[in-house]
Short mmCIF file of C-alpha atoms in Angstrom, two decimals:
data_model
loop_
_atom_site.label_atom_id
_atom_site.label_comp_id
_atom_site.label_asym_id
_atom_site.label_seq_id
_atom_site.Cartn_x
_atom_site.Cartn_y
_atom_site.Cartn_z
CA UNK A 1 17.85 -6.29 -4.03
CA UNK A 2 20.21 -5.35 -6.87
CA UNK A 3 18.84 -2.38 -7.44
CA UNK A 4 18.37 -1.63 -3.66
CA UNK A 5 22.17 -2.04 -3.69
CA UNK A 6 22.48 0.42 -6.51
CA UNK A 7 20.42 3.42 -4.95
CA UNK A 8 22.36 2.85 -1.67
CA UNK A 9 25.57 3.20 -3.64
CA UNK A 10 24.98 6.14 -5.52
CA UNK A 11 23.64 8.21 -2.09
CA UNK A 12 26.41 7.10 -0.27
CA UNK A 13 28.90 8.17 -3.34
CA UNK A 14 27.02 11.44 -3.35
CA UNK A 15 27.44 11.74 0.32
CA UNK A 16 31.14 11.12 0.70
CA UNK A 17 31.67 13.59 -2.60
CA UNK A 18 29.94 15.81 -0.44
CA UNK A 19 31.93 15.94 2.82
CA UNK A 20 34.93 15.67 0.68
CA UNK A 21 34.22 18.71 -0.97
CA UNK A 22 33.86 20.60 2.16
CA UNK A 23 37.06 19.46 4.07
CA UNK A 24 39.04 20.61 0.39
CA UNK A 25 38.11 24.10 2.04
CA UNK A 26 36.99 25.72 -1.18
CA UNK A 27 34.13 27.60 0.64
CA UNK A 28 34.09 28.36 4.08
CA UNK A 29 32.42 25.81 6.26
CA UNK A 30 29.73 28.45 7.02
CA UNK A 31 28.66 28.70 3.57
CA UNK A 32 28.79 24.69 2.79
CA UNK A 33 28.50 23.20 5.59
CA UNK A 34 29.18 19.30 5.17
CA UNK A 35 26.20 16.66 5.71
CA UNK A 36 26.86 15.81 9.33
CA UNK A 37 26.22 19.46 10.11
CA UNK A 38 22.78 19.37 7.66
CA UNK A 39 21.81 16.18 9.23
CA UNK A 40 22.08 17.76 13.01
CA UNK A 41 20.55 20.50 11.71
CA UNK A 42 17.57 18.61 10.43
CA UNK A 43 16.83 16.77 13.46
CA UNK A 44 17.16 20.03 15.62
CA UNK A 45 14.09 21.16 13.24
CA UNK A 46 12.57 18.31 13.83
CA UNK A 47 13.16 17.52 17.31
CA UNK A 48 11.64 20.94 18.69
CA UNK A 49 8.67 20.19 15.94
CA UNK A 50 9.49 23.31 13.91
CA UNK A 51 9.67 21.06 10.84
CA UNK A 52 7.23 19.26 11.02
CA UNK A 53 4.58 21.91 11.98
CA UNK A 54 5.84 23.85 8.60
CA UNK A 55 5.66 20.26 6.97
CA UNK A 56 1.94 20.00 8.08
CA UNK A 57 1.00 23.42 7.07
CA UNK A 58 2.56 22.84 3.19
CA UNK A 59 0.76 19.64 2.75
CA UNK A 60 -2.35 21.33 4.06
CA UNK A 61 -2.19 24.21 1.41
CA UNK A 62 -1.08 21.50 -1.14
CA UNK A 63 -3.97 19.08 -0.80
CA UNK A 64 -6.63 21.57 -0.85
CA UNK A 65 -5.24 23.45 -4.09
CA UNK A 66 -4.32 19.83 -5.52
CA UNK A 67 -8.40 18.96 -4.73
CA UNK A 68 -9.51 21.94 -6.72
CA UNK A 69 -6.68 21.65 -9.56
CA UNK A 70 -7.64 17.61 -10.37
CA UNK A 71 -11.40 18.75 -10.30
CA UNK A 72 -11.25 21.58 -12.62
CA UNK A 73 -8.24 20.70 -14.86
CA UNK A 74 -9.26 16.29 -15.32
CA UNK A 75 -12.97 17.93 -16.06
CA UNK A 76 -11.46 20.50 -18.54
CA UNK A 77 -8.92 17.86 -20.44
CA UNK A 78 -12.06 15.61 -21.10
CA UNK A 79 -13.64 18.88 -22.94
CA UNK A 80 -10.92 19.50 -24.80
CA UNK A 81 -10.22 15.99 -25.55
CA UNK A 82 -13.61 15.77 -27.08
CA UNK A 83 -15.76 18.84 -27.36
CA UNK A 84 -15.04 21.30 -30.45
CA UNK A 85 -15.31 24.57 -29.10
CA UNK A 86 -12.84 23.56 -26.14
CA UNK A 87 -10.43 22.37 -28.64
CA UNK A 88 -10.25 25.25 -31.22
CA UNK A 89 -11.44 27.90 -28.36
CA UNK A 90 -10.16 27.02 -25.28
CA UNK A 91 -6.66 24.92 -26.24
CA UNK A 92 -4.59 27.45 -27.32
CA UNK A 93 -5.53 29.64 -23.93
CA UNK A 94 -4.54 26.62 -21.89
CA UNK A 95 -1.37 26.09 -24.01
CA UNK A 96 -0.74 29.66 -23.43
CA UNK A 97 -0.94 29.71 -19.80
CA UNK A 98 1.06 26.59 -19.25
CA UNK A 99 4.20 28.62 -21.00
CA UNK A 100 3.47 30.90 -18.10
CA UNK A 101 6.12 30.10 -14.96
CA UNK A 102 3.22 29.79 -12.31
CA UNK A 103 4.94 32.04 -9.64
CA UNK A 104 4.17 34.93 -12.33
CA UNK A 105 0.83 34.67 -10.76
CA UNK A 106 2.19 35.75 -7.32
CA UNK A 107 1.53 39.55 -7.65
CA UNK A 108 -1.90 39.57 -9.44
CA UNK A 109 -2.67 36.87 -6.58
CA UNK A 110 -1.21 39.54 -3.75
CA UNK A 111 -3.32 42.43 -5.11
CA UNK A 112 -6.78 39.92 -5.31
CA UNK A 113 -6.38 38.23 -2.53
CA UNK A 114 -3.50 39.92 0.08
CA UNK A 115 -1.49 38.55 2.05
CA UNK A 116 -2.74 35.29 2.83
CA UNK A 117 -3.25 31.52 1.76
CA UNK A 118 -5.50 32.00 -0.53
CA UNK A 119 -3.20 34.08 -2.74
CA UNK A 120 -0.95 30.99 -2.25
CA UNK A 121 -3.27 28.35 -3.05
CA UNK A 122 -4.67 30.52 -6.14
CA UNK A 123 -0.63 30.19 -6.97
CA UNK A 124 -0.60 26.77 -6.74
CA UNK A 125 -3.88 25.82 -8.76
CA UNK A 126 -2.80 27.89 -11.81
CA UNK A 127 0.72 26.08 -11.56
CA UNK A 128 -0.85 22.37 -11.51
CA UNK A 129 -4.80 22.50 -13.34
CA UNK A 130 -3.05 23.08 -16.46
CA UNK A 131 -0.34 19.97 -16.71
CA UNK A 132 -3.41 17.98 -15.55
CA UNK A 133 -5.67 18.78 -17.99
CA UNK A 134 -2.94 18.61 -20.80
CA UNK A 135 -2.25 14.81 -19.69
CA UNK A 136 -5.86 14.31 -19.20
CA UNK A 137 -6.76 15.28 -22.92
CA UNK A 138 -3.04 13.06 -24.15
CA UNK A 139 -4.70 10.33 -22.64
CA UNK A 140 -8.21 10.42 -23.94
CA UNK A 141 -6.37 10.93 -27.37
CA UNK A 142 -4.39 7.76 -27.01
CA UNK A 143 -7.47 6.14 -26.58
CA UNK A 144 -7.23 2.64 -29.07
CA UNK A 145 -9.53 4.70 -32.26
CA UNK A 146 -10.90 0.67 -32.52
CA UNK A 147 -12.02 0.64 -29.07
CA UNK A 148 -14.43 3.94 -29.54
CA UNK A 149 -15.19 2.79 -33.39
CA UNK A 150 -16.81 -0.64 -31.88
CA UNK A 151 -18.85 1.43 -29.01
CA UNK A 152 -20.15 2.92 -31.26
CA UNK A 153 -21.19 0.11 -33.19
CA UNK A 154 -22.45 -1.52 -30.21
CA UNK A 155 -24.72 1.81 -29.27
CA UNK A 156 -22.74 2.99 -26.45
CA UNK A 157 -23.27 6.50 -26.22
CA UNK A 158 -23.51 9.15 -24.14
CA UNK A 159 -22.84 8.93 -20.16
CA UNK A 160 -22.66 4.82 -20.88
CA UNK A 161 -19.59 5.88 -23.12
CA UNK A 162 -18.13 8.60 -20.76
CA UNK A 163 -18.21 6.25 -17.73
CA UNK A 164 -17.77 2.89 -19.14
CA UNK A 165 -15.65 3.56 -22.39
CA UNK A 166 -14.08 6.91 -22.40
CA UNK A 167 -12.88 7.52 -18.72
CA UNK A 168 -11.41 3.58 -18.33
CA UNK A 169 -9.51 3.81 -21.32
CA UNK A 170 -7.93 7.15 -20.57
CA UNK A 171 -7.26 6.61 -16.68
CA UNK A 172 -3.55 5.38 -17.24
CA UNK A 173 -3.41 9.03 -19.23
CA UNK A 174 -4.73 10.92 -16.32
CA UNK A 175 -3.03 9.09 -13.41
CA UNK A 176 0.11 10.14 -15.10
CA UNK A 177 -1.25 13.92 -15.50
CA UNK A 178 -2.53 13.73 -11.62
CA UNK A 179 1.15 12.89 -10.94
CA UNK A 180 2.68 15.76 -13.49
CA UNK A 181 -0.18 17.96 -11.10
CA UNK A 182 1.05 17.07 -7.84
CA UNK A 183 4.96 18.20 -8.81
CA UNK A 184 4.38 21.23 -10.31
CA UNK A 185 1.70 22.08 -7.28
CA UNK A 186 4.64 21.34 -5.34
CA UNK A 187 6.87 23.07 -6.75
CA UNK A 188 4.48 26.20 -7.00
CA UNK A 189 3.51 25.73 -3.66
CA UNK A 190 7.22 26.54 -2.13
CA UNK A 191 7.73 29.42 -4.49
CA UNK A 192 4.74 30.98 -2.83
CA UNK A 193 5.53 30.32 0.51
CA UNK A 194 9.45 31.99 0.19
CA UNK A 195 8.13 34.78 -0.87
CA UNK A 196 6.17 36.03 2.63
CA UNK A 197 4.85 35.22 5.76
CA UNK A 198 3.45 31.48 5.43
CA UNK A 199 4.03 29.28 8.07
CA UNK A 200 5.37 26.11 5.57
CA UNK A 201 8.46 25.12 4.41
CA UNK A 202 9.20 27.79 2.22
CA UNK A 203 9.06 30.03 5.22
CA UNK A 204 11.50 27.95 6.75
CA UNK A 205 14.04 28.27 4.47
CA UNK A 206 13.51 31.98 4.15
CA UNK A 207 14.26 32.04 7.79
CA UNK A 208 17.05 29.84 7.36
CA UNK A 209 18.37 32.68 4.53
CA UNK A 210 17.80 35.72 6.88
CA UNK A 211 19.75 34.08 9.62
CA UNK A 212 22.62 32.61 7.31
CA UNK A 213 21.64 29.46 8.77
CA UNK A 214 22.99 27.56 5.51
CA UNK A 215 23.16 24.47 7.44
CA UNK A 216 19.04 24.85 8.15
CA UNK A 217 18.51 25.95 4.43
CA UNK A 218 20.14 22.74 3.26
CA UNK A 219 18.32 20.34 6.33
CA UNK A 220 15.01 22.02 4.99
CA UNK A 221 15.64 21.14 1.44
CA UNK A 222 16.65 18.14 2.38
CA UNK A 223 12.88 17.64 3.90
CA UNK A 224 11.65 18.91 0.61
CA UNK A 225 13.22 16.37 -1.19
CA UNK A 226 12.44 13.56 0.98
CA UNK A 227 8.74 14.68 1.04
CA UNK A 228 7.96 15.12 -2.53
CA UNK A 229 9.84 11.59 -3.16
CA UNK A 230 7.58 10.16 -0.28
CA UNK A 231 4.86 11.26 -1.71
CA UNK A 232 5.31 10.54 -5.45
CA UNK A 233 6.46 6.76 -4.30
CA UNK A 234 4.02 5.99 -1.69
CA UNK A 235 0.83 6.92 -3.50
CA UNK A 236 1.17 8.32 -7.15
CA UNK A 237 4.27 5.68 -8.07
CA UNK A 238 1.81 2.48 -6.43
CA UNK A 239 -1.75 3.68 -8.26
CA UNK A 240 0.11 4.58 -11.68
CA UNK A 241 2.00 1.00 -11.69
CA UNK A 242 -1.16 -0.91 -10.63
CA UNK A 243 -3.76 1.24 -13.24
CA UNK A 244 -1.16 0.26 -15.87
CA UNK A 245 -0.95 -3.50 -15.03
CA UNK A 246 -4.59 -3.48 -14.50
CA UNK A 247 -4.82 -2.25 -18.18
CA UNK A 248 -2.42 -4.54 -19.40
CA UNK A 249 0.29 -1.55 -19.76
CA UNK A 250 3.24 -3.23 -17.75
CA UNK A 251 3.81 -6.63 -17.69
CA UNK A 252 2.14 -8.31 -13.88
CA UNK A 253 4.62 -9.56 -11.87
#
C-alpha cells in the first residue's frame, strides 16, 4: 500500500509540475501543451480507434521479430557460453554488433528488403538477438562451477546435462536477457516505424510531427510508455520474480 501511495505521489507531483510549467507561459501552449490537452488528445486517438489499430499493428511486428530474436539469440548465448569456436570466433562479432545503434541497420534493411515490414522487423531482430544472447551466455556463466563439477561426477552428460543441468540453472540468466530483448526490440521497433510509411505507432507520431499536432505527439508517447510498462509488468516483471523465487533467488513471500 505504502508504496502504492508513493508511485501515486510522484505521478501526481510530475503532473502538477507539468501543468504548472505550461501556465508560467515559457513556450507557447501550442508547442507544450499541458496534460489535460494530451489526455483529450489521447482519448480522441483512441476513441475513433486510430490508436489502437497503430497499437495492434506495433505489437504485431514486435512479437514476430521478438519470436525470431529469442530463438536465434537464447540458441546462440548457449554456444557461446559453452562451445570454443563460438567463444573465441563468434564473441567478439556479437560484441561488435551490439556497439552498433540498431537503427544503423535501417538503410542496408531499405535497400534488401524495400519499403516494407520486413525491413522493419529485420531492424528490430538485429536490435534485440544480440542483448539476448549476451544475457543468455552471463547466465550460463553464473552457473554455481559446483553444480556442473558434481554432474559430472554423477555422469550427466550430454542432452541430460543441457536439459536437466545447464538450461535450469541458467533460466533466471535468460529470463532477464528475454526482458533486456523485449526493450531494445521495442525501442528498435519505433525507430523503424518513424522513419516511413508503417501503420504503428511510430507512424503516428510522425503524423502527429507533420501536422504540429504536439498535443497528439505527446498522447502517443504517452501510449508508448504505458505499453512498454504494461508489458514489462504484466508478463516479463511476473515470470522473472517467480523463476527467481522458484530458484531460491528472492526470498518467497
Amino acid at each position: 500500500m505504502k508504496r502504492w501511495i508513493q508511485k501515486l505521489g510522484v505521478m501526481a507531483l510530475l503532473l502538477v509540475t507539468w501543468e504548472v510549467l505550461t501556465r508560467v507561459g515559457l513556450w507557447s501552449p501550442h508547442l507544450f501543451p499541458g496534460p489535460v490537452k494530451v489526455a483529450e488528445s489521447l482519448y480522441a486517438l483512441a476513441a475513433d480507434g486510430r490508436l489502437g489499430a497503430a497499437a495492434l499493428r506495433s505489437l504485431g511486428r514486435l512479437g514476430r521479430a521478438y519470436v525470431i530474436s529469442a530463438g536465434i539469440g537464447v540458441p546462440l548465448g548457449l554456444a557461446t557460453a559453452r562451445i570454443g569456436f563460438f567463444r573465441h570466433a563468434v564473441k567478439p562479432v556479437v560484441m561488435g554488433l551490439q556497439a552498433l545503434p540498431s537503427i544503423c541497420w535501417l538503410p542496408l534493411a531499405l535497400l534488401w528488403f524495400g519499403l516494407n515490414d520486413a525491413a522493419i522487423l529485420f531492424v528490430v531482430v538485429m536490435g534485440s538477438v544480440l542483448a539476448i544472447a549476451i544475457a543468455t551466455e552471463d547466465g550460463v556463466n553464473g552457473i554455481d562451477p559446483q553444480l556442473v563439477r558434481v554432474a559430472h561426477t554423477l555422469g550427466v552428460r550430454g542432452p541430460r546435462f543441457s536439459f536437466g543441468v545447464l538450461l535450469p540453472a541458467a533460466l533466471p540468466g535468460i529470463v532477464t536477457g528475454l526482458k533486456l530483448g523485449w526493450s531494445f526490440a521495442w525501442r528498435a521497433l519505433l525507430a523503424g516505424e518513424l522513419l516511413f510509411v508503417s501503420g504503428g505507432l511510430g507512424q503516428l507520431l510522425t503524423l502527429g510531427r507533420e501536422l504540429m499536432d504536439v498535443p497528439q505527439v505527446m498522447a502517443v508517447m504517452v501510449a508508448i510508455i504505458a505499453i512498454g510498462i504494461l508489458v514489462d509488468r504484466l508478463f516479463f516483471q511476473t515470470v522473472e520474480t517467480r523463476v527467481r523465487r522458484r530458484w531460491g533467488l528472492m526470498p518467497s513471500t
